[in-house]
XYZ file of C-alpha atoms in Angstrom:
728
model
C 0.000 0.000 0.000
C 1.413 3.406 -0.988
C 1.705 6.325 1.464
C -1.204 8.077 -0.272
C -3.375 4.942 -0.062
C -2.565 4.620 3.641
C -3.648 8.219 4.201
C -6.907 7.633 2.284
C -7.557 4.530 4.418
C -7.061 6.665 7.557
C -9.488 9.309 6.295
C -12.064 6.619 5.472
C -11.747 5.117 8.993
C -12.279 8.516 10.641
C -15.305 9.309 8.419
C -16.994 6.060 9.508
C -17.199 7.089 13.186
C -16.772 10.875 12.983
C -18.256 12.277 9.738
C -18.047 15.811 11.221
C -14.233 15.579 11.648
C -12.001 18.410 10.423
C -10.556 16.614 7.380
C -8.860 19.716 5.956
C -6.736 20.021 9.114
C -6.085 16.264 9.232
C -4.758 16.413 5.649
C -2.682 19.510 6.530
C -1.151 17.610 9.482
C -0.330 14.653 7.224
C 1.298 16.897 4.579
C 3.311 18.839 7.193
C 4.531 15.599 8.838
C 5.413 14.165 5.413
C 7.409 17.320 4.627
C 9.206 17.336 8.031
C 10.145 13.638 7.825
C 11.145 13.864 4.142
C 14.306 11.803 3.566
C 14.057 9.953 6.892
C 13.776 6.149 6.786
C 12.622 3.523 9.271
C 14.843 0.518 10.076
C 12.694 -1.477 7.609
C 13.789 0.879 4.816
C 10.287 2.363 4.434
C 9.731 6.157 4.393
C 9.397 7.397 8.003
C 5.919 8.885 7.389
C 4.576 5.293 7.339
C 4.970 5.225 11.156
C 2.949 8.395 12.023
C 0.255 7.226 9.563
C 0.091 3.810 11.263
C -0.120 5.430 14.724
C -2.955 7.701 13.533
C -4.710 4.613 12.079
C -4.538 2.870 15.502
C -5.838 6.025 17.232
C -8.754 6.111 14.774
C -9.537 2.413 14.347
C -8.957 1.120 17.884
C -9.726 4.208 19.996
C -12.017 6.325 17.752
C -10.640 9.631 19.043
C -11.380 13.176 17.867
C -9.810 15.169 14.987
C -7.204 16.824 17.257
C -5.958 13.404 18.378
C -5.602 12.231 14.745
C -3.644 15.407 13.877
C -1.400 15.010 16.967
C -0.797 11.316 16.091
C 0.325 12.306 12.574
C 2.634 14.985 14.043
C 3.768 13.052 17.140
C 7.458 12.762 16.129
C 8.060 16.133 14.431
C 9.269 17.948 17.582
C 11.524 15.075 18.668
C 12.967 13.973 15.313
C 12.869 17.007 12.976
C 13.789 20.729 13.191
C 10.090 21.606 13.849
C 9.478 23.245 17.252
C 6.539 23.504 19.657
C 5.980 27.093 18.434
C 5.895 25.951 14.790
C 3.217 23.328 15.511
C 1.233 25.744 17.717
C 1.306 28.416 14.983
C 0.370 26.081 12.095
C -2.220 23.988 13.967
C -3.091 24.944 17.555
C -1.466 25.250 21.018
C -3.503 22.198 22.142
C -2.085 20.006 19.357
C 1.431 21.351 20.054
C 1.005 20.409 23.742
C -0.178 16.900 22.787
C 2.858 16.401 20.515
C 5.245 17.817 23.146
C 3.706 15.496 25.771
C 4.450 12.430 23.632
C 8.043 13.590 22.830
C 11.006 12.356 24.911
C 13.409 14.705 26.727
C 16.314 14.448 24.294
C 18.077 17.720 25.074
C 19.410 16.913 28.546
C 22.208 14.510 29.530
C 21.381 12.350 32.577
C 23.740 10.666 35.024
C 22.075 7.256 34.635
C 19.617 5.504 32.320
C 17.148 5.320 35.247
C 17.271 9.121 35.679
C 16.512 9.611 31.987
C 13.673 7.063 32.060
C 12.192 8.653 35.197
C 12.269 12.188 33.764
C 10.665 11.033 30.497
C 7.949 9.167 32.419
C 7.364 12.092 34.753
C 7.074 14.501 31.820
C 4.611 12.171 30.092
C 2.523 11.735 33.278
C 2.372 15.504 33.838
C 1.148 15.981 30.257
C -1.255 13.052 30.706
C -2.727 14.557 33.899
C -3.575 17.681 31.863
C -4.886 15.842 28.795
C -5.433 12.068 28.822
C -5.071 11.949 25.010
C -1.266 12.237 25.443
C -1.033 8.708 26.814
C -3.549 7.298 24.335
C -1.373 8.526 21.434
C 1.785 7.300 23.211
C 0.309 3.807 23.654
C -0.691 3.732 19.957
C 2.886 4.826 19.095
C 4.381 2.051 21.232
C 1.945 -0.540 19.808
C 3.041 0.173 16.220
C 6.721 0.137 17.236
C 6.186 -3.278 18.866
C 4.365 -4.567 15.757
C 7.426 -3.664 13.644
C 10.100 -4.643 16.209
C 11.589 -7.390 13.980
C 13.665 -4.737 12.151
C 15.504 -3.700 15.346
C 18.672 -5.247 16.807
C 18.199 -8.070 19.396
C 19.431 -5.749 22.200
C 16.929 -3.027 21.208
C 14.136 -5.614 20.911
C 14.736 -6.778 24.488
C 15.119 -3.249 25.888
C 11.922 -1.930 24.261
C 9.968 -5.095 25.096
C 10.959 -4.901 28.764
C 9.981 -1.216 28.924
C 6.655 -2.053 27.237
C 5.949 -4.901 29.661
C 6.896 -2.865 32.725
C 5.406 0.525 31.840
C 3.124 0.738 28.789
C 1.151 -2.502 29.321
C 0.474 -1.548 32.993
C -0.621 1.967 31.983
C -2.979 0.419 29.395
C -4.289 -1.837 32.188
C -4.863 1.111 34.523
C -6.668 2.948 31.721
C -8.867 -0.135 31.207
C -7.651 -0.661 27.627
C -7.568 -4.473 27.777
C -7.303 -5.190 24.029
C -4.203 -3.041 23.625
C -2.727 -4.318 26.901
C -2.991 -7.937 25.705
C -1.370 -7.196 22.365
C 1.471 -5.225 23.996
C 2.092 -8.112 26.426
C 2.079 -10.789 23.725
C 4.408 -8.806 21.431
C 6.799 -8.141 24.357
C 6.847 -11.810 25.374
C 7.721 -12.739 21.770
C 11.105 -10.956 22.186
C 11.709 -11.420 25.939
C 11.255 -15.219 25.848
C 10.995 -16.242 22.183
C 11.309 -19.979 23.024
C 8.501 -19.889 25.624
C 6.289 -17.792 23.364
C 6.821 -20.063 20.352
C 6.123 -23.178 22.450
C 2.755 -21.801 23.624
C 1.676 -20.558 20.174
C 2.690 -23.830 18.467
C 0.861 -26.004 20.991
C -2.265 -23.813 20.823
C -2.206 -24.064 17.011
C -1.770 -27.856 17.178
C -4.841 -28.199 19.393
C -6.881 -25.445 17.735
C -9.572 -27.806 16.300
C -10.077 -29.466 19.685
C -10.271 -26.071 21.423
C -12.680 -24.682 18.805
C -15.033 -27.665 19.274
C -15.040 -27.119 23.079
C -15.724 -23.374 22.713
C -18.646 -23.962 20.319
C -20.150 -26.665 22.531
C -20.140 -24.530 25.727
C -21.281 -21.441 23.791
C -24.263 -23.390 22.382
C -25.210 -24.718 25.853
C -25.220 -21.212 27.418
C -27.063 -19.643 24.441
C -29.751 -22.371 24.452
C -30.544 -21.897 28.158
C -30.645 -18.077 27.879
C -32.935 -18.302 24.825
C -35.293 -20.549 26.815
C -35.436 -17.841 29.507
C -35.879 -15.071 26.855
C -32.802 -13.159 28.056
C -31.410 -10.989 25.238
C -27.691 -11.749 24.999
C -24.484 -12.132 22.993
C -22.212 -15.010 24.029
C -18.792 -15.982 22.701
C -15.698 -17.840 23.884
C -11.969 -17.381 23.387
C -8.652 -18.945 24.331
C -6.712 -16.855 26.851
C -3.904 -14.906 25.182
C -0.317 -16.293 25.208
C 1.098 -13.995 27.913
C -1.804 -14.811 30.274
C -1.055 -18.545 29.806
C 2.698 -17.901 30.177
C 2.187 -16.116 33.528
C 0.028 -18.979 34.791
C 2.643 -21.559 33.719
C 5.409 -19.553 35.388
C 3.467 -18.872 38.633
C 2.266 -22.472 39.032
C 5.372 -24.150 37.534
C 3.223 -26.161 35.112
C 3.420 -27.150 31.474
C 0.707 -26.081 29.006
C -0.883 -29.556 29.212
C -1.339 -29.062 32.985
C -3.124 -25.686 32.605
C -6.841 -26.392 32.404
C -8.572 -23.004 32.573
C -7.420 -21.888 29.128
C -10.903 -20.807 28.131
C -12.946 -17.711 28.890
C -16.520 -16.943 27.827
C -18.256 -13.583 27.728
C -21.984 -13.010 28.030
C -23.166 -9.498 27.088
C -26.672 -8.463 28.197
C -28.838 -5.338 28.179
C -28.918 -4.332 31.868
C -27.400 -4.945 35.303
C -30.381 -7.044 36.474
C -29.792 -9.476 33.623
C -26.095 -9.783 34.635
C -27.117 -11.313 37.969
C -29.853 -13.445 36.299
C -27.261 -14.890 33.906
C -24.910 -15.585 36.849
C -27.641 -17.747 38.413
C -28.136 -19.578 35.091
C -24.374 -20.284 34.754
C -24.167 -21.618 38.326
C -27.214 -23.803 37.622
C -25.718 -25.179 34.362
C -22.194 -25.796 35.724
C -20.607 -26.388 39.109
C -19.055 -23.148 40.478
C -15.505 -23.371 41.894
C -15.430 -21.939 45.429
C -13.474 -18.728 45.951
C -13.360 -17.946 42.219
C -16.288 -15.489 42.036
C -15.661 -11.716 41.793
C -18.291 -8.972 41.637
C -16.739 -5.974 39.887
C -20.203 -4.513 39.212
C -20.979 -3.906 42.907
C -17.354 -2.738 43.460
C -15.895 -1.428 40.195
C -12.128 -1.377 39.625
C -10.465 2.073 39.828
C -10.148 2.190 36.031
C -13.934 1.882 35.652
C -13.942 -1.832 34.780
C -17.227 -3.572 35.683
C -18.090 -7.243 35.194
C -19.088 -10.410 37.036
C -16.379 -13.113 36.964
C -16.980 -16.731 37.902
C -14.978 -19.898 37.263
C -17.003 -23.083 36.815
C -16.374 -26.763 36.067
C -17.813 -27.988 32.754
C -19.687 -31.284 32.399
C -16.584 -32.894 30.871
C -14.343 -31.839 33.792
C -12.715 -28.825 32.114
C -12.807 -25.574 34.159
C -13.446 -22.251 32.398
C -14.119 -18.635 33.288
C -17.339 -16.758 32.456
C -17.457 -12.938 32.407
C -20.912 -11.346 32.459
C -21.445 -7.653 31.713
C -23.652 -5.156 29.894
C -22.697 -3.968 26.402
C -21.703 -0.566 27.788
C -19.494 -2.234 30.439
C -17.931 -4.324 27.663
C -17.076 -1.209 25.634
C -15.341 0.258 28.721
C -13.580 -3.061 29.454
C -12.155 -3.240 25.907
C -11.284 0.415 25.302
C -11.177 1.929 28.812
C -10.765 5.691 28.947
C -11.112 5.892 25.156
C -14.672 4.535 25.469
C -15.567 7.575 27.616
C -14.173 9.999 25.059
C -16.721 12.428 23.596
C -15.440 13.702 20.272
C -18.724 15.384 19.289
C -18.427 18.373 21.643
C -17.355 21.086 19.187
C -14.673 18.764 17.875
C -12.880 18.985 21.245
C -12.311 16.020 23.512
C -13.970 16.106 26.911
C -12.037 13.332 28.597
C -12.549 11.730 31.982
C -9.154 12.717 33.436
C -10.724 13.491 36.796
C -11.517 9.807 37.251
C -7.828 8.910 37.075
C -6.704 10.034 40.514
C -3.819 7.527 40.389
C -2.044 9.717 37.787
C -1.843 12.551 40.339
C -0.674 10.104 43.027
C 2.102 8.737 40.797
C 3.402 12.273 40.309
C 3.241 13.085 44.027
C 4.794 9.830 45.196
C 8.033 10.332 43.283
C 9.006 13.248 45.540
C 12.015 12.302 47.634
C 12.572 8.993 45.811
C 15.513 8.244 43.564
C 14.986 7.215 39.954
C 15.226 3.458 40.469
C 12.734 3.473 43.382
C 10.360 5.714 41.458
C 10.285 3.411 38.432
C 9.837 0.393 40.736
C 6.907 1.982 42.599
C 5.404 3.096 39.292
C 5.307 -0.560 38.217
C 3.876 -1.674 41.593
C 1.205 1.030 41.623
C 0.071 0.245 38.107
C 0.419 -3.501 37.848
C -0.272 -4.852 41.332
C -3.521 -6.667 41.974
C -5.743 -4.744 44.326
C -7.737 -5.329 47.494
C -10.886 -3.382 48.304
C -11.419 -2.582 51.985
C -13.911 -0.395 53.838
C -13.767 2.387 56.416
C -16.148 2.030 59.410
C -18.448 4.470 57.526
C -18.633 2.138 54.509
C -16.354 4.114 52.155
C -14.271 1.923 49.826
C -10.471 2.192 49.674
C -8.539 0.288 47.016
C -4.962 -0.694 47.909
C -2.256 -2.892 46.324
C -2.422 -6.618 47.091
C -0.622 -7.387 50.369
C -1.430 -3.927 51.779
C -1.350 -3.411 55.569
C -3.149 -1.049 58.016
C -0.215 1.368 57.473
C -1.113 1.642 53.758
C -4.780 2.136 54.672
C -4.005 4.885 57.227
C -1.870 6.886 54.783
C -4.455 6.391 52.012
C -6.978 8.167 54.285
C -4.620 11.076 55.110
C -0.943 11.566 55.970
C -1.978 13.014 59.382
C -3.886 9.779 60.172
C -0.819 7.685 59.314
C 1.573 9.898 61.298
C -0.648 9.717 64.426
C -1.510 6.001 64.146
C -0.987 3.939 67.315
C -3.051 0.844 66.454
C -5.526 -0.737 64.017
C -8.648 -2.890 64.075
C -9.755 -5.162 61.232
C -13.337 -6.431 61.422
C -13.436 -5.124 65.033
C -10.348 -7.094 66.146
C -6.997 -5.463 67.008
C -4.293 -6.510 64.537
C -0.551 -5.920 64.105
C 0.712 -3.244 61.734
C 1.976 -5.887 59.283
C -1.419 -7.645 59.042
C -2.316 -8.262 55.368
C -5.704 -6.854 54.431
C -8.218 -8.907 52.422
C -11.116 -7.928 50.164
C -14.124 -6.755 52.187
C -12.230 -6.082 55.461
C -13.538 -3.193 57.571
C -10.499 -1.279 58.846
C -10.445 1.201 61.722
C -7.298 3.212 62.546
C -6.652 4.244 66.164
C -4.799 7.556 66.498
C -3.332 9.655 69.304
C -2.168 13.271 69.391
C 0.790 12.164 71.538
C 1.969 9.587 68.956
C 5.702 9.851 68.195
C 5.184 9.494 64.450
C 6.024 6.640 62.081
C 8.716 4.093 62.859
C 11.548 3.458 60.382
C 10.525 -0.176 59.923
C 7.157 0.990 58.542
C 8.993 1.664 55.261
C 9.535 -2.073 54.758
C 6.017 -3.002 55.973
C 4.115 -0.558 53.712
C 3.286 -1.930 50.242
C 1.983 1.218 48.513
C 4.388 3.855 47.226
C 1.951 6.486 48.530
C 2.450 5.329 52.131
C 6.236 5.023 51.759
C 6.424 8.476 50.177
C 4.469 10.058 53.058
C 6.627 8.266 55.671
C 9.776 9.514 53.870
C 8.405 13.059 53.860
C 7.783 12.898 57.626
C 11.346 11.769 58.353
C 12.716 14.295 55.885
C 10.876 17.168 57.588
C 10.984 16.187 61.274
C 14.379 14.540 61.750
C 16.923 16.228 59.465
C 19.809 16.295 62.003
C 19.173 12.673 62.971
C 18.934 11.720 59.277
C 22.277 13.392 58.519
C 23.979 11.544 61.399
C 22.473 8.160 60.443
C 23.138 8.740 56.743
C 26.784 9.692 57.332
C 27.352 6.592 59.487
C 25.819 4.327 56.802
C 27.822 6.013 54.040
C 31.152 5.772 55.908
C 30.496 2.112 56.740
C 29.730 1.354 53.070
C 32.871 3.264 51.965
C 34.985 1.216 54.379
C 33.387 -1.972 53.092
C 34.315 -0.930 49.500
C 37.929 -0.175 50.565
C 37.619 3.588 49.947
C 38.671 6.539 52.078
C 36.446 9.404 53.295
C 39.423 11.732 52.701
C 39.232 11.003 48.946
C 35.528 11.913 48.877
C 35.872 15.215 50.750
C 38.988 16.479 48.933
C 38.347 19.773 47.116
C 39.280 18.429 43.665
C 36.963 15.404 43.928
C 33.923 16.576 45.893
C 32.021 18.506 43.193
C 32.409 15.747 40.636
C 31.323 13.051 43.124
C 28.276 15.069 44.260
C 27.301 15.418 40.614
C 27.465 11.630 40.257
C 24.947 11.157 43.094
C 22.856 14.223 42.062
C 22.967 16.067 45.412
C 24.028 19.648 46.118
C 26.024 18.858 49.275
C 27.177 15.920 51.369
C 24.642 16.828 54.086
C 21.809 16.637 51.550
C 22.998 13.185 50.511
C 23.391 12.043 54.140
C 19.873 13.298 54.942
C 18.437 11.403 51.954
C 20.191 8.193 53.051
C 18.934 8.788 56.603
C 15.247 9.129 55.693
C 15.292 6.347 53.077
C 15.162 8.401 49.878
C 18.553 7.045 48.774
C 20.849 4.211 49.884
C 24.484 4.219 50.952
C 25.137 1.261 48.618
C 23.896 3.231 45.608
C 25.913 6.299 46.604
C 29.153 4.318 46.909
C 28.551 2.282 43.733
C 28.071 5.511 41.743
C 31.307 7.150 42.969
C 33.506 4.054 43.324
C 34.620 3.884 39.680
C 35.427 7.639 39.646
C 37.530 7.416 42.822
C 39.449 4.413 41.473
C 40.041 6.262 38.181
C 41.337 9.337 40.065
C 43.608 7.135 42.196
C 45.105 5.559 39.037
C 45.666 9.023 37.526
C 47.431 10.236 40.686
C 49.666 7.148 40.725
C 50.556 7.684 37.059
C 51.340 11.377 37.671
C 53.497 10.529 40.704
C 55.403 7.907 38.685
C 55.868 10.376 35.848
C 57.194 13.096 38.200
C 59.587 10.641 39.811
C 60.879 9.513 36.408
C 61.284 13.117 35.320
C 63.231 14.017 38.479
C 65.580 11.067 37.967
C 66.292 11.614 34.243
C 65.994 15.345 33.489
C 68.642 17.884 34.582
C 67.451 20.928 36.542
C 66.478 23.575 33.968
C 67.611 27.148 34.107
C 65.047 29.712 35.363
C 62.712 30.769 32.583
C 60.816 34.046 32.450
C 57.062 33.679 31.969
C 54.624 35.781 29.903
C 51.239 36.355 31.620
C 52.090 33.420 33.895
C 52.864 31.068 30.962
C 56.256 29.401 30.344
C 56.762 28.359 26.699
C 59.261 25.512 26.346
C 62.362 26.590 24.401
C 61.216 30.203 23.851
C 61.703 33.448 25.777
C 59.772 36.723 25.469
C 57.288 35.386 22.916
C 53.755 36.774 22.539
C 51.206 34.688 24.497
C 47.421 34.826 24.219
C 44.674 32.704 25.804
C 42.258 30.968 23.432
C 38.624 32.070 23.683
C 37.284 28.624 22.857
C 38.253 27.084 26.213
C 39.503 30.018 28.412
C 42.200 28.239 30.513
C 43.011 29.358 34.077
C 45.991 28.476 36.333
C 45.734 24.854 37.414
C 44.317 23.620 34.068
C 46.385 21.208 31.968
C 47.410 23.292 28.912
C 49.110 23.072 25.499
C 50.404 25.788 23.138
C 49.763 26.357 19.430
C 51.989 28.548 17.215
C 49.634 30.910 15.357
C 50.452 32.881 12.210
C 51.525 36.342 13.402
C 49.907 36.264 16.885
C 52.446 34.290 18.925
C 51.458 31.239 20.971
C 47.767 30.519 21.635
C 47.208 28.619 24.928
C 44.448 25.946 25.014
C 43.149 23.663 27.748
C 44.392 20.125 27.090
C 40.776 18.870 26.996
C 39.697 21.448 24.395
C 38.345 19.840 21.177
C 40.454 22.335 19.201
C 43.543 20.763 20.827
C 42.464 17.159 20.388
C 45.153 14.471 19.928
C 44.069 14.093 16.273
C 44.666 17.804 15.578
C 47.998 17.747 17.385
C 49.095 14.748 15.314
C 48.026 16.345 12.006
C 49.834 19.679 12.829
C 52.715 18.231 14.790
C 55.228 21.032 14.158
C 52.934 23.802 15.449
C 52.065 22.352 18.899
C 54.477 22.806 21.793
C 54.636 22.261 25.529
C 53.582 25.165 27.789
C 53.259 25.295 31.585
C 52.046 27.686 34.238
C 54.767 29.737 35.885
C 54.906 30.865 39.514
C 54.160 34.516 38.640
C 50.581 34.199 37.313
C 48.254 37.200 36.882
C 45.780 38.308 39.558
C 42.814 37.112 37.453
C 41.986 35.367 34.171
C 38.806 35.555 32.061
C 36.886 32.297 31.640
C 33.380 30.998 30.883
C 30.971 28.713 32.747
C 27.665 27.298 31.524
C 24.777 26.262 33.786
C 21.834 23.999 32.799
C 18.916 24.238 35.227
C 15.184 23.970 35.674
C 13.730 27.397 34.914
C 12.113 29.152 37.857
C 11.519 32.538 39.477
C 14.553 34.250 41.135
C 17.021 31.791 39.557
C 19.416 34.521 38.353
C 19.130 36.219 41.744
C 20.280 33.022 43.516
C 23.153 32.560 41.048
C 24.266 36.205 41.526
C 24.205 35.750 45.315
C 26.343 32.593 45.048
C 28.909 34.371 42.837
C 28.951 37.301 45.253
C 29.797 35.044 48.244
C 32.799 33.646 46.320
C 33.914 37.231 45.455
C 33.755 36.512 41.726
C 33.882 39.339 39.174
C 31.220 38.815 36.458
C 31.886 40.568 33.128
C 28.898 39.219 31.179
C 25.876 36.954 31.472
C 23.531 35.415 28.855
C 20.402 33.379 29.584
C 17.903 31.541 27.402
C 14.898 29.363 28.252
C 14.050 26.149 26.398
C 10.549 25.046 25.464
C 10.575 22.159 27.933
C 11.027 24.305 31.054
C 14.837 24.400 31.323
C 17.216 27.370 31.217
C 20.796 27.591 29.892
C 22.881 30.387 31.454
C 26.358 31.335 30.166
C 28.568 33.591 32.323
C 31.858 35.364 31.541
C 33.817 35.650 34.815
C 37.349 36.424 36.042
C 39.041 33.996 38.438
C 42.395 33.681 40.147
C 42.996 29.976 39.460
C 41.423 26.540 39.125
C 40.857 26.252 42.886
C 38.629 29.349 42.897
C 36.949 28.021 39.749
C 36.120 24.715 41.498
C 34.768 26.553 44.558
C 32.454 28.587 42.304
C 31.188 25.456 40.535
C 30.604 23.694 43.887
C 28.642 26.703 45.125
C 26.472 26.787 41.990
C 25.773 23.028 42.288
C 24.150 23.694 45.686
C 21.462 25.976 44.187
C 18.025 24.383 43.889
C 17.169 23.338 40.315
C 20.712 23.443 38.886
C 21.389 20.194 37.004
C 24.783 20.755 35.432
C 27.674 23.258 35.679
C 30.338 23.016 32.960
C 33.205 24.954 31.407
C 32.535 25.055 27.632
C 35.341 24.181 25.262
C 35.604 24.068 21.490
């Protein structure tokens, strides 16, 4: 199918469910995307525009979203992968569409310390955009679904990485949004690459027994339909084999082969109203023997994502168990398409989504505060994928919590003040321990006292929900900072000792700023406090700085060996006069100038370059313009230069700061420079579209030591991510 034919197919799909759609703007979005991606290819060799078209087709065919969503799907990669900007899209289409496209785009402009940090920031950005407009995540899931459908063109490493991310993040989000059809497909496609042997085994065996399975499905379907027809209950009934990943999980959890898994089958009965749901349940239990403990009423107590259905597992007449799901047609639409089923595209062409119903999005954003990237991603998976228990307050209000939740989770779900003042708990009117696991239907009462000392540190390991752990962390962070610093320092020093490292190496002036940057804290006290209240671990801190300290130790040993060798083999040179604090090997009284590309200061490793008519230009050794390749290609023009003892009082240099944009940022930076008695000769600042600021400052410093002190001071300012000295 040609690109034009694919576009016409998309337009036809949209017309079928939304004849009032804005087709002129949809075509304009397609043409603009085609123009922006012109010349780009996918790994398959196809023109890149095939991908946005396929994503838009999924958004239309599977989710039936409004015109704006189709336009945003067509444009979803232009900000990330082409020169087009947010302003360009906003000007040509609308600010809403530009925001949708920006929400789907990854943060590609910032360098992160670890892969987890990058993943967390991208997820957080997407969740923030999603909390404002739920269509962001619907387009993102469609994007990921098409990428997974065409994953065979990627390298094996990329296939595994993307499949794992899909299984851990995008399938759970689809689940929480109630989009079961897309969740199943994402899971099956991920399994295909994560365990190709297991996947192939299941698919092959299902195919081999397909005739036998089909006969069983038709027989049970006919039995149910016949009985419902006799009772004049209007219905639709059909059966299916459970999808491969569902079978795979069951095999893994129960350590069984496919032949030992009996409940492979699930039947759905769709009826007109809620009353008929319960009538059909009675009919099913009359026809077949119900299996005790396998009945769930999600109509009386709906899942948080809006899912409603009756589930029962029964034993067939031939001894084969199977599940029956009973729901109304409207419930079925919500079960299959989730939030997309609630979407109203007819209201002036604008979506009126049900974002307010997705309180968990707000909680995910709040719960990351005080947690490091790895913990945040872990709790994101737990919050989204964990099975849930539904428990009641004494007043009859329902609280849903992750499976395995305790009274601590319940207390903090009510309010952080209730959790902080908790002294005991009752479940079904009996006093229980704090680590008691709650079950569906429990009535939980929390006993509080104004004289309570607050949460205990072991509550962090007892609590199952990230919400509870986050609130406990916040309490310790706020109430016990001095204690946290003391405990954190002790843990850190113990871990350092265990790793064979010295505290002296960490606190030395030349190492400290770089090591703090590795752990992403402004000061050692901030890091100790985080370790103390549980927001970070001493093991992680030491593992992040260990390789740097070992590298520095090797460098120092090499330098010491080199100095010793030099002292033993080289005669003492005669005194040499310096120019502007620079000694040029083999030359006296030559013109010296400092290169503007890297602005060296005393203490920096330097090299000299003989210019045409302007003497010797001094570069930092790490400057790209003085790279080893350049020195090799112009060997005769590079010479050794060193700092003399009579350096100038100050030298001009440049520093660049990358930070989160906020009010009073420049004021805080100016105050920091003032405390270090730094002369500032110029300052430039620009904001980026994704909420960051890049500030470039021309300053004068005495030497590298003062330079390091300035950079350390800037690192301590809230919101500053990176402080560098530009070169090249």
